[in-house]
CSV table of C-alpha atoms in Angstrom, one decimal:
chain,number,residue,atom,x,y,z
A,72,MET,CA,122.4,-121.8,70.3
A,73,ILE,CA,124.6,-120.3,67.5
A,74,ARG,CA,125.3,-116.6,67.9
A,75,ALA,CA,126.0,-114.8,64.7
A,76,ASP,CA,126.7,-111.4,63.4
A,77,ARG,CA,124.6,-112.0,60.3
A,78,LEU,CA,122.0,-114.3,58.9
A,79,ILE,CA,121.6,-114.5,55.1
A,80,THR,CA,118.4,-116.1,54.0
A,81,ASP,CA,115.8,-116.2,51.1
A,82,CYS,CA,118.5,-117.4,48.7
A,83,ARG,CA,119.7,-120.4,46.7
A,84,LEU,CA,123.2,-121.7,47.4
A,85,ALA,CA,125.7,-123.2,45.0
A,86,THR,CA,127.9,-124.4,47.8
A,87,MET,CA,130.4,-126.0,45.4
A,88,VAL,CA,131.1,-128.9,47.8
A,89,ALA,CA,132.6,-131.8,45.9
A,90,ASP,CA,129.7,-134.3,46.6
A,91,GLY,CA,126.0,-134.2,46.5
A,92,GLU,CA,123.8,-132.2,44.1
A,93,ALA,CA,125.2,-130.5,41.0
A,94,TYR,CA,127.0,-127.3,42.1
A,95,GLY,CA,126.3,-128.4,45.7
A,96,THR,CA,122.8,-126.8,45.3
A,97,VAL,CA,120.6,-125.9,48.2
A,98,ASP,CA,117.3,-124.5,46.8
A,99,ASP,CA,116.1,-122.6,49.8
A,100,GLY,CA,119.2,-121.8,51.8
A,101,ALA,CA,120.6,-119.8,54.7
A,102,ILE,CA,124.0,-118.9,56.0
A,103,LEU,CA,125.1,-117.8,59.4
A,104,ILE,CA,128.2,-115.7,59.7
A,105,GLU,CA,130.2,-114.8,62.8
A,106,SER,CA,133.5,-112.7,62.9
A,107,GLY,CA,134.0,-113.0,59.2
A,108,ARG,CA,133.5,-116.8,59.0
A,109,ILE,CA,130.7,-119.1,58.0
A,110,VAL,CA,129.4,-120.9,61.1
A,111,TRP,CA,126.6,-122.7,59.3
A,112,ALA,CA,125.3,-123.1,55.8
A,113,GLY,CA,122.5,-125.3,54.5
A,114,ALA,CA,118.7,-125.5,53.9
A,115,ARG,CA,116.7,-122.9,55.7
A,116,ALA,CA,114.4,-125.6,57.0
A,117,ASP,CA,117.4,-127.0,58.9
A,118,LEU,CA,118.5,-123.7,60.5
A,119,PRO,CA,119.7,-124.5,64.0
A,120,ALA,CA,118.7,-122.3,67.0
A,121,HIS,CA,120.5,-119.0,66.6
A,122,GLU,CA,120.6,-115.4,67.4
A,123,ALA,CA,121.7,-113.0,64.6
A,124,ILE,CA,122.4,-109.3,65.0
A,125,GLU,CA,121.5,-108.6,61.3
A,126,THR,CA,119.5,-110.4,58.7
A,127,ASP,CA,119.9,-110.1,54.9
A,128,ARG,CA,117.1,-111.4,52.7
A,129,LEU,CA,118.3,-111.9,49.1
A,130,ASP,CA,115.0,-112.3,47.3
A,131,GLY,CA,115.8,-115.7,45.9
A,132,ARG,CA,119.1,-114.8,44.4
A,133,TRP,CA,121.9,-117.3,44.0
A,134,VAL,CA,124.9,-117.3,46.3
A,135,THR,CA,128.3,-118.9,45.4
A,136,PRO,CA,131.6,-118.8,47.1
A,137,GLY,CA,133.6,-115.7,46.2
A,138,LEU,CA,135.5,-116.4,43.0
A,139,VAL,CA,139.2,-117.1,43.2
A,140,ASP,CA,141.5,-115.8,40.4
A,141,CYS,CA,144.5,-118.1,41.1
A,142,HIS,CA,146.8,-116.8,38.3
A,143,THR,CA,147.3,-113.1,37.6
A,144,HIS,CA,150.1,-110.6,36.8
A,145,LEU,CA,148.0,-107.8,38.1
A,146,VAL,CA,150.8,-105.4,39.0
A,147,PHE,CA,152.7,-103.9,36.1
A,148,GLY,CA,153.6,-100.7,34.3
A,149,GLY,CA,152.4,-99.6,30.9
A,150,ASP,CA,150.6,-101.9,28.4
A,151,ARG,CA,151.4,-103.8,25.2
A,152,SER,CA,148.6,-102.9,22.9
A,153,GLY,CA,151.2,-102.2,20.2
A,154,GLU,CA,152.3,-105.9,20.3
A,155,PHE,CA,148.6,-106.8,20.1
A,156,GLU,CA,148.5,-105.0,16.8
A,157,GLN,CA,151.7,-106.8,15.7
A,158,ARG,CA,150.2,-110.2,16.5
A,159,LEU,CA,147.1,-109.3,14.5
A,160,GLY,CA,149.5,-108.4,11.7
A,161,GLY,CA,150.9,-111.9,11.8
A,162,ALA,CA,153.8,-111.8,14.2
A,163,THR,CA,154.0,-114.7,16.7
A,164,TYR,CA,154.5,-114.3,20.5
A,165,GLU,CA,157.9,-116.0,20.2
A,166,GLU,CA,159.0,-113.6,17.4
A,167,ILE,CA,158.0,-110.6,19.4
A,168,ALA,CA,159.8,-111.9,22.5
A,169,ARG,CA,163.0,-112.7,20.6
A,170,ALA,CA,163.0,-109.2,19.1
A,171,GLY,CA,163.0,-107.6,22.6
A,172,GLY,CA,159.3,-107.3,23.1
A,173,GLY,CA,157.0,-109.4,25.2
A,174,ILE,CA,157.8,-109.6,28.9
A,175,VAL,CA,160.9,-107.5,28.6
A,176,SER,CA,159.0,-104.6,27.1
A,177,SER,CA,156.9,-104.5,30.3
A,178,VAL,CA,160.0,-104.5,32.5
A,179,ALA,CA,161.1,-100.9,31.6
A,180,ALA,CA,157.7,-99.5,32.3
A,181,THR,CA,157.4,-101.4,35.6
A,182,ARG,CA,160.8,-100.3,36.8
A,183,ALA,CA,160.1,-96.7,36.0
A,184,ALA,CA,156.7,-96.6,37.8
A,185,SER,CA,156.5,-95.7,41.5
A,186,GLU,CA,154.7,-97.9,44.0
A,187,ASP,CA,151.8,-95.5,44.1
A,188,GLU,CA,151.5,-95.6,40.3
A,189,LEU,CA,151.6,-99.4,40.2
A,190,TYR,CA,149.0,-99.6,42.9
A,191,ALA,CA,146.7,-97.2,41.1
A,192,SER,CA,146.9,-99.0,37.8
A,193,ALA,CA,146.4,-102.4,39.4
A,194,LEU,CA,143.2,-101.1,41.1
A,195,GLY,CA,141.7,-100.4,37.8
A,196,ARG,CA,142.2,-104.0,36.7
A,197,LEU,CA,141.2,-105.3,40.0
A,198,ALA,CA,137.9,-103.4,39.7
A,199,GLY,CA,137.0,-105.7,36.8
A,200,LEU,CA,137.7,-108.8,38.7
A,201,LYS,CA,135.8,-107.7,41.8
A,202,ALA,CA,132.8,-106.7,39.6
A,203,THR,CA,132.7,-110.4,38.4
A,204,GLY,CA,132.7,-111.8,41.9
A,205,VAL,CA,136.4,-112.2,42.8
A,206,THR,CA,137.3,-112.1,46.4
A,207,THR,CA,140.7,-113.8,46.3
A,208,VAL,CA,143.4,-113.0,43.7
A,209,GLU,CA,146.9,-114.3,43.3
A,210,ILE,CA,149.5,-111.7,42.1
A,211,LYS,CA,152.9,-112.4,40.7
A,212,SER,CA,156.0,-110.4,40.4
A,213,GLY,CA,158.2,-110.9,37.3
A,214,TYR,CA,158.1,-107.6,35.5
A,215,GLY,CA,160.8,-106.1,37.7
A,216,LEU,CA,163.6,-108.6,37.2
A,217,ASP,CA,166.0,-106.7,39.5
A,218,PRO,CA,166.1,-106.7,43.3
A,219,ASP,CA,164.5,-103.3,43.9
A,220,SER,CA,161.8,-103.7,41.3
A,221,GLU,CA,160.8,-107.2,42.2
A,222,LEU,CA,160.4,-106.3,45.8
A,223,LYS,CA,158.5,-103.2,44.8
A,224,MET,CA,156.0,-105.2,42.9
A,225,LEU,CA,155.5,-107.6,45.8
A,226,ARG,CA,155.0,-104.7,48.2
A,227,VAL,CA,152.3,-103.3,46.0
A,228,ALA,CA,150.6,-106.7,45.9
A,229,ARG,CA,150.7,-106.8,49.7
A,230,ARG,CA,149.2,-103.3,49.8
A,231,ILE,CA,146.3,-104.5,47.6
A,232,GLY,CA,145.6,-107.2,50.0
A,233,ARG,CA,145.5,-104.8,52.9
A,234,GLU,CA,143.5,-102.0,51.4
A,235,ALA,CA,141.5,-103.1,48.4
A,236,GLY,CA,138.9,-105.5,49.8
A,237,VAL,CA,140.4,-108.8,48.4
A,238,ARG,CA,142.5,-111.6,49.8
A,239,VAL,CA,145.9,-111.6,48.0
A,240,ARG,CA,148.4,-114.4,47.7
A,241,THR,CA,151.7,-113.4,46.2
A,242,SER,CA,154.1,-115.4,44.0
A,243,TYR,CA,157.7,-114.6,43.3
A,244,LEU,CA,158.3,-114.9,39.5
A,245,GLY,CA,161.9,-113.8,39.2
A,246,LEU,CA,162.5,-116.5,36.5
A,247,HIS,CA,160.0,-114.9,34.1
A,248,ALA,CA,162.5,-113.6,31.5
A,249,VAL,CA,166.2,-112.6,31.3
A,250,PRO,CA,166.4,-108.9,31.7
A,251,PRO,CA,168.3,-106.9,29.0
A,252,GLU,CA,171.2,-106.1,31.2
A,253,TRP,CA,171.9,-109.8,31.7
A,254,LYS,CA,171.4,-111.1,28.2
A,255,ALA,CA,175.2,-111.8,27.9
A,256,ASP,CA,175.3,-113.6,31.2
A,257,ARG,CA,172.0,-115.3,32.0
A,258,ALA,CA,173.7,-117.7,34.5
A,259,ARG,CA,174.5,-114.7,36.6
A,260,TYR,CA,171.0,-113.5,36.4
A,261,VAL,CA,169.7,-116.9,37.6
A,262,ASP,CA,172.2,-116.7,40.5
A,263,LEU,CA,170.8,-113.2,41.3
A,264,ALA,CA,167.1,-114.3,41.1
A,265,VAL,CA,167.7,-117.5,43.1
A,266,ASP,CA,170.3,-116.5,45.7
A,267,GLU,CA,169.6,-112.9,46.3
A,268,ILE,CA,166.1,-111.7,45.3
A,269,LEU,CA,164.1,-114.6,46.6
A,270,PRO,CA,165.7,-114.7,50.0
A,271,ALA,CA,165.2,-111.0,50.3
A,272,ALA,CA,161.5,-111.3,49.4
A,273,HIS,CA,161.1,-114.1,51.8
A,274,ALA,CA,162.8,-112.3,54.6
A,275,GLY,CA,160.5,-109.3,54.0
A,276,GLY,CA,157.4,-111.4,54.3
A,277,LEU,CA,156.5,-110.6,50.7
A,278,VAL,CA,156.1,-114.0,49.1
A,279,ASP,CA,153.7,-116.9,49.6
A,280,ALA,CA,154.8,-119.1,46.7
A,281,VAL,CA,157.5,-119.3,44.0
A,282,ASP,CA,156.7,-119.5,40.3
A,283,ALA,CA,158.8,-119.7,37.1
A,284,TYR,CA,158.3,-119.7,33.4
A,285,CYS,CA,159.7,-123.0,31.9
A,286,GLU,CA,160.0,-122.7,28.1
A,287,PRO,CA,162.8,-122.6,25.5
A,288,ILE,CA,162.3,-118.8,25.3
A,289,ALA,CA,162.5,-118.5,29.0
A,290,PHE,CA,164.1,-120.9,31.5
A,291,SER,CA,165.2,-124.5,31.4
A,292,THR,CA,164.1,-127.3,33.7
A,293,GLU,CA,167.6,-127.2,35.2
A,294,GLU,CA,167.4,-123.4,36.0
A,295,VAL,CA,163.9,-123.8,37.4
A,296,GLY,CA,165.1,-126.7,39.5
A,297,ARG,CA,167.7,-124.5,41.1
A,298,LEU,CA,165.0,-122.0,42.0
A,299,PHE,CA,162.6,-124.6,43.3
A,300,ASP,CA,165.4,-126.1,45.5
A,301,LYS,CA,165.9,-122.7,47.0
A,302,ALA,CA,162.1,-122.4,47.6
A,303,ARG,CA,162.0,-125.8,49.2
A,304,ALA,CA,164.9,-124.8,51.5
A,305,LEU,CA,162.9,-121.7,52.5
A,306,GLY,CA,159.7,-123.7,53.1
A,307,LEU,CA,157.8,-122.1,50.2
A,308,PRO,CA,155.5,-123.9,47.9
A,309,VAL,CA,156.0,-123.8,44.2
A,310,ARG,CA,154.0,-123.3,41.0
A,311,LEU,CA,155.0,-123.4,37.3
A,312,HIS,CA,154.2,-121.8,34.0
A,313,ALA,CA,154.5,-125.2,32.2
A,314,ASP,CA,154.3,-126.5,28.6
A,315,GLN,CA,152.5,-123.4,27.2
A,316,LEU,CA,154.4,-123.3,23.9
A,317,SER,CA,156.0,-126.8,23.8
A,318,ASP,CA,156.2,-130.0,25.8
A,319,GLY,CA,159.4,-129.3,27.5
A,320,GLY,CA,158.8,-131.4,30.6
A,321,GLY,CA,157.3,-128.6,32.7
A,322,ALA,CA,154.4,-130.6,34.0
A,323,ALA,CA,156.7,-133.4,35.1
A,324,LEU,CA,159.0,-130.9,36.8
A,325,ALA,CA,156.1,-129.4,38.7
A,326,ALA,CA,155.1,-132.9,39.8
A,327,LYS,CA,158.7,-133.7,40.9
A,328,TYR,CA,158.6,-130.8,43.2
A,329,GLY,CA,155.1,-131.4,44.5
A,330,ALA,CA,153.9,-128.1,43.0
A,331,LEU,CA,150.6,-126.6,43.9
A,332,SER,CA,149.9,-126.2,40.2
A,333,ALA,CA,151.1,-126.4,36.7
A,334,ASP,CA,149.6,-123.6,34.6
A,335,HIS,CA,148.8,-123.3,30.9
A,336,ILE,CA,149.9,-126.9,30.0
A,337,GLU,CA,148.6,-126.7,26.4
A,338,HIS,CA,151.3,-129.0,25.2
A,339,THR,CA,151.6,-131.4,28.1
A,340,GLY,CA,151.5,-135.0,27.0
A,341,GLU,CA,150.1,-138.0,28.8
A,342,ALA,CA,153.3,-138.7,30.8
A,343,GLY,CA,153.1,-135.2,32.2
A,344,VAL,CA,149.5,-135.5,33.0
A,345,ARG,CA,150.0,-138.8,34.7
A,346,ALA,CA,152.8,-137.3,36.8
A,347,MET,CA,150.6,-134.4,37.8
A,348,ALA,CA,147.9,-136.8,38.9
A,349,GLU,CA,150.2,-138.9,41.0
A,350,ALA,CA,151.6,-135.8,42.7
A,351,GLY,CA,148.2,-134.1,43.2
A,352,VAL,CA,149.2,-131.1,41.1
A,353,VAL,CA,146.3,-128.8,40.0
A,354,ALA,CA,146.1,-127.9,36.3
A,355,VAL,CA,145.4,-124.2,36.0
A,356,LEU,CA,143.7,-123.4,32.6
A,357,LEU,CA,144.2,-120.0,31.2
A,358,PRO,CA,141.8,-119.5,28.3
A,359,GLY,CA,142.5,-115.7,28.0
A,360,ALA,CA,146.1,-116.3,26.8
A,361,TYR,CA,144.9,-119.1,24.5
A,362,LEU,CA,142.4,-116.7,22.9
A,363,MET,CA,144.7,-113.7,22.6
A,364,LEU,CA,147.6,-115.8,21.1
A,365,ARG,CA,145.2,-117.5,18.8
A,366,GLU,CA,146.5,-120.9,19.8
A,367,THR,CA,145.2,-124.0,18.2
A,368,THR,CA,146.4,-126.7,20.6
A,369,PRO,CA,144.2,-126.7,23.7
A,370,PRO,CA,145.2,-128.2,27.1
A,371,PRO,CA,144.7,-132.0,27.2
A,372,ILE,CA,141.3,-131.8,28.9
A,373,ASP,CA,140.3,-135.5,28.2
A,374,LEU,CA,143.6,-136.7,29.6
A,375,LEU,CA,143.2,-134.5,32.7
A,376,ARG,CA,139.7,-135.9,33.2
A,377,ARG,CA,140.8,-139.5,32.6
A,378,HIS,CA,143.7,-139.3,35.1
A,379,GLY,CA,141.7,-137.3,37.7
A,380,VAL,CA,143.7,-134.1,37.6
A,381,ALA,CA,141.8,-131.2,39.2
A,382,MET,CA,141.3,-128.2,36.8
A,383,ALA,CA,141.3,-124.6,37.9
A,384,VAL,CA,140.4,-121.6,35.7
A,385,ALA,CA,142.0,-118.2,36.0
A,386,THR,CA,142.3,-115.0,34.0
A,387,ASP,CA,146.1,-114.8,33.6
A,388,CYS,CA,145.5,-111.0,33.6
A,389,ASN,CA,148.7,-109.5,32.2
A,390,PRO,CA,149.7,-106.7,29.8
A,391,GLY,CA,150.8,-108.9,26.9
A,392,THR,CA,149.0,-112.2,26.3
A,393,SER,CA,145.9,-112.0,28.4
A,394,PRO,CA,144.5,-108.5,29.1
A,395,LEU,CA,141.5,-110.1,30.7
A,396,ALA,CA,140.0,-108.6,33.8
A,397,SER,CA,136.7,-110.6,34.1
A,398,MET,CA,136.5,-113.9,35.9
A,399,THR,CA,133.1,-114.7,34.4
A,400,ALA,CA,134.6,-114.2,30.9
A,401,ALA,CA,137.4,-116.6,31.9
A,402,ILE,CA,134.7,-119.1,32.9
A,403,ASN,CA,132.9,-118.7,29.6
A,404,LEU,CA,136.1,-119.1,27.6
A,405,ALA,CA,137.1,-122.2,29.5
A,406,CYS,CA,133.7,-123.7,28.4
A,407,VAL,CA,133.7,-122.5,24.8
A,408,GLN,CA,137.4,-123.1,24.0
A,409,PHE,CA,138.3,-126.0,26.2
A,410,ARG,CA,134.8,-127.7,26.5
A,411,LEU,CA,134.6,-127.6,30.3
A,412,THR,CA,131.1,-128.0,31.6
A,413,PRO,CA,129.7,-124.9,33.4
A,414,GLU,CA,129.9,-126.8,36.7
A,415,GLU,CA,133.6,-127.8,36.0
A,416,ALA,CA,134.4,-124.2,35.2
A,417,LEU,CA,132.7,-122.8,38.3
A,418,ALA,CA,134.4,-125.4,40.5
A,419,GLY,CA,137.6,-124.4,38.8
A,420,ALA,CA,137.1,-120.8,39.8
A,421,THR,CA,136.2,-121.6,43.4
A,422,ARG,CA,137.0,-124.9,45.1
A,423,ILE,CA,139.8,-126.0,42.8
A,424,ALA,CA,141.3,-122.5,42.4
A,425,ALA,CA,141.5,-122.4,46.2
A,426,ARG,CA,143.5,-125.6,46.2
A,427,ALA,CA,145.8,-124.2,43.5
A,428,LEU,CA,146.7,-121.5,46.1
A,429,GLY,CA,147.0,-123.9,49.1
A,430,LEU,CA,143.8,-122.3,50.5
A,431,GLU,CA,141.3,-125.1,50.2
A,432,ASP,CA,140.8,-125.1,54.0
A,433,GLU,CA,140.0,-121.4,54.0
A,434,ILE,CA,138.0,-120.5,50.9
A,435,GLY,CA,136.3,-122.0,47.8
A,436,THR,CA,133.1,-123.5,49.2
A,437,LEU,CA,130.2,-122.4,51.3
A,438,GLU,CA,130.8,-124.5,54.5
A,439,ALA,CA,131.1,-124.0,58.2
A,440,GLY,CA,134.6,-122.9,59.1
A,441,LYS,CA,135.4,-121.2,55.8
A,442,ALA,CA,135.9,-117.5,55.3
A,443,ALA,CA,132.7,-115.5,54.6
A,444,ASP,CA,133.7,-114.7,51.1
A,445,LEU,CA,130.5,-114.7,49.0
A,446,ALA,CA,129.2,-113.6,45.6
A,447,VAL,CA,125.4,-112.9,45.1
A,448,TRP,CA,124.1,-113.2,41.6
A,449,ASP,CA,121.1,-112.1,39.6
A,450,ILE,CA,120.8,-115.4,37.7
A,451,ALA,CA,118.2,-118.1,37.3
A,452,ARG,CA,120.7,-121.0,37.4
A,453,PRO,CA,124.5,-121.3,38.0
A,454,ALA,CA,125.2,-122.1,34.3
A,455,GLU,CA,124.4,-118.5,33.5
A,456,LEU,CA,127.8,-117.6,34.9
A,457,ALA,CA,129.4,-119.5,32.0
A,458,TYR,CA,126.8,-118.3,29.5
A,459,TRP,CA,126.7,-114.6,29.5
A,460,LEU,CA,129.5,-112.4,28.1
A,461,GLY,CA,129.4,-108.8,29.2
A,462,LYS,CA,126.1,-108.9,31.1
A,463,PRO,CA,126.5,-107.6,34.6
A,464,LEU,CA,125.4,-110.5,36.9
A,465,LEU,CA,126.8,-109.6,40.3
A,466,ALA,CA,124.3,-108.3,42.8
A,467,ARG,CA,126.5,-108.1,45.9
A,468,ARG,CA,130.0,-109.2,47.0
A,469,MET,CA,131.1,-110.0,50.5
A,470,ALA,CA,134.8,-110.4,51.6
A,471,GLY,CA,135.6,-111.5,55.1
A,472,GLY,CA,132.0,-111.1,56.3
A,473,VAL,CA,131.8,-107.5,55.0
A,474,TRP,CA,129.5,-106.4,52.1
A,475,ASP,CA,131.0,-104.1,49.5
A,476,ALA,CA,129.7,-100.5,50.0
């Protein structure tokens, strides 16, 4: 006899398990939940003997795992709508960055904002993600670029995880850009980011993973390697913004360090893809940035498929290159721009995104033992999650066994 807090029934399940029917479909499904975890999921006809305190009947709606946004910069001050106008006028991202805009222009606003101000502004963006089924979100630092401001960002991210009804994983992104005060001595800034800020963040329990931006306009493979060596010494997993603007060996570097993921990878060549495959590195596709920057070189999707590299999808929600706060829009764009199938894109926003965060044993599928993070949809088939742009599809959202009010 299974004792459960809640029985969910009269629904169709897209369990997103890796084998079986497309989407892991169960046409007439049921889920038993106890203490915030799934204790059974499957066909209603196969329900084991159980006692449930409450029963929710969903009138035939589809249920998926809660969506996982595995790459965001959700906490920041200000915005960069002016740079958006510049890009529409013909300026490139690199030109804006070299002129003192880009990431550095968000640094001053983030440094000036209080923790309460950063928290309040992040909640507005988070509302868009939650309204599109997100129950887990990764949040990076990287707009502070000094000890106090980087730790401030990470504290705000932790607060979001405690108070805002989502699971949060934090990433330290101190090697995002060289701040203005260190332009004349970037080596000293790298020392600061690697040897002082990261250990302080780790000691404060503020960081779950370490990330970096590896590009000619950002940081070299040697500089990132120093950071990753420190992360390894602290027992922290790594991730990497890799090969977004050029094939600078970022994907191969991510593979060398056994990174959870290499993100962007528009310019990664076959050698980099092969290295990712051999190391089990997830490719995180970020179609929002590709759209906003009007890029013309997509990630090497055929190579990723050929070599068996798992592909996640995320919003890259940030103030400059991807002001995208909708996970279903990211799924749509991954299909339209990168030619993922709707099933690949939904897997990339659930099961594979969980793997990109090191959480594949906790979330990402509807299976016994996983957290009861669910999204309930007013759709006739799962492909609609990749089809509609702007139509509200979410009927209910559950995080940790608790329905949203």
